[in-house]
Amino acid sequence: MRARLPRQFTRGYRSGGPPGSTTEGDQKRFYGLLGGAAIIALGRSKHALPFAKHHTWQLTTSQLLNHFSLISSRIAYGYTRYKNPHDYGPFDRQNFVEPAFQKTGFIDFKLKETIPINHDTSLFRFELEPTQKLGMTATSCLVVKETLGDDEKPTVRPYTPVTDMETYGHFDLVVKKYETGKMSSHIHSMAPGDVLAMKGPIQKYPYTANKLKEIGMIAGGSGITPMLQLITHVLNNPDDKTKLTLVFANKSEDDIILRSRLDDLAKKNPDKFKVHYVVDKAQSPNWEGDVGFVTKELVQKYMPASSNKDVLVSVCGPLLMMKSISGAKAPDYSQGEVGGIFKELGYTSDQVFKF
């Protein structure tokens, strides 16, 4: 059931100072709305307040916080729109639908269809409301959860949607199946109509338009997904002048996923985005990309130099690849120290991001 604030809490909500201003009235109005959310949530719990006895349906105490979170997140979303209207476009109150992901817990999403990409990778399209979109920001991911087989605890894995964030009605995950991968095998076994629990968004790199002059990206296999999300976001913003260079490494030409989409983006944005492919071994005599592994020389050839100001180099791929290029993440999954080729070439921790 969609959470909705009574009219007495929303009356006059959009009045006050002009967009972008901060007034005492704005603050009082915002916190008053949050207080209203708390009253509603309490009124719908078993421990209803005396003046909330008119509510005809109730929740258990364990659901109270979830209820309050949903209502307050909607208020916060609307308040952000009010204060920063240019970030969101015209507000259509009549047709407003909450973004799919609002950090309110795991939600089941129904699989709509599966589209094979190659021998071990497929695109999985999940349903949203027709007027609903993801509600995620650039360089953010989601996590999926499922209790598999006889496991006592659920398996949780991160994935990055490859859908344009302005797409309505569905979102796509590209998943490579690994022989020992419990979650990837489970997702590949799903049929249309099956559901998968997901939660997000989880922010990775805090990207800001035009903060950097150039971003160099190195991806291996399915590690392309967070890079594609960032590339699409930057190229969709005509005011963002950040230059992007991608090195995409795979075992063979057949393993290069989403190649047509990357090539199309490069063709349409020749001054902002360049892509270079690397394969372990070329299958075709007409192969025009690089052959072998990502080496120090390859990084020097394509990535922005560490001596340049306002640049970032990022990497996402298999663990051995990460160790060789950037150094692995720390045991707690924080960024850890810069290592590998990046360290040899003098990149600092401020210039390196490990997805």
GROMACS .gro file of N, CA, C and O in nm, residues 31 75 93 98 130 141 206 210 214-215 240 253 267 295 313 342:
model
   64
   31TYR      N    1   1.062   1.967   0.922
   31TYR     CA    2   1.062   1.886   1.045
   31TYR      C    3   0.921   1.858   1.095
   31TYR      O    4   0.894   1.756   1.157
   75ILE      N    5   0.889   1.211   0.210
   75ILE     CA    6   0.894   1.352   0.245
   75ILE      C    7   1.029   1.411   0.206
   75ILE      O    8   1.038   1.518   0.146
   93ARG      N    9   0.272   1.613  -0.940
   93ARG     CA   10   0.221   1.551  -0.817
   93ARG      C   11   0.118   1.442  -0.846
   93ARG      O   12   0.116   1.338  -0.780
   98GLU      N   13   0.697   0.671  -0.627
   98GLU     CA   14   0.825   0.664  -0.559
   98GLU      C   15   0.929   0.591  -0.644
   98GLU      O   16   0.896   0.495  -0.715
  130PRO      N   17   0.491   0.120  -1.461
  130PRO     CA   18   0.511   0.188  -1.590
  130PRO      C   19   0.565   0.330  -1.577
  130PRO      O   20   0.636   0.378  -1.665
  141CYS      N   21   2.534   0.098  -0.676
  141CYS     CA   22   2.494  -0.039  -0.709
  141CYS      C   23   2.380  -0.081  -0.619
  141CYS      O   24   2.336  -0.005  -0.532
  206PRO      N   25   3.177   0.911  -0.529
  206PRO     CA   26   3.089   1.030  -0.527
  206PRO      C   27   3.116   1.120  -0.647
  206PRO      O   28   3.184   1.222  -0.637
  210ASN      N   29   3.212   1.765  -1.400
  210ASN     CA   30   3.317   1.865  -1.426
  210ASN      C   31   3.416   1.884  -1.312
  210ASN      O   32   3.500   1.974  -1.317
  214GLU      N   33   3.950   1.437  -1.665
  214GLU     CA   34   3.951   1.311  -1.739
  214GLU      C   35   3.943   1.194  -1.643
  214GLU      O   36   4.000   1.197  -1.534
  215ILE      N   37   3.872   1.089  -1.686
  215ILE     CA   38   3.862   0.965  -1.610
  215ILE      C   39   3.906   0.850  -1.700
  215ILE      O   40   3.854   0.832  -1.810
  240ASP      N   41   2.837   1.839  -1.898
  240ASP     CA   42   2.951   1.771  -1.836
  240ASP      C   43   3.061   1.753  -1.942
  240ASP      O   44   3.043   1.680  -2.039
  253GLU      N   45   3.724  -1.229  -2.824
  253GLU     CA   46   3.627  -1.137  -2.883
  253GLU      C   47   3.484  -1.176  -2.846
  253GLU      O   48   3.398  -1.090  -2.827
  267LYS      N   49   3.095   0.632  -3.093
  267LYS     CA   50   3.069   0.692  -3.225
  267LYS      C   51   2.992   0.823  -3.213
  267LYS      O   52   3.020   0.919  -3.286
  295THR      N   53   4.903  -0.430  -1.936
  295THR     CA   54   5.040  -0.410  -1.888
  295THR      C   55   5.065  -0.264  -1.851
  295THR      O   56   4.982  -0.176  -1.876
  313VAL      N   57   4.181   0.739  -1.226
  313VAL     CA   58   4.186   0.610  -1.294
  313VAL      C   59   4.111   0.510  -1.206
  313VAL      O   60   4.126   0.508  -1.085
  342PHE      N   61   4.947   0.083  -1.107
  342PHE     CA   62   4.916   0.221  -1.071
  342PHE      C   63   5.019   0.279  -0.975
  342PHE      O   64   5.059   0.395  -0.987
   0.00000   0.00000   0.00000
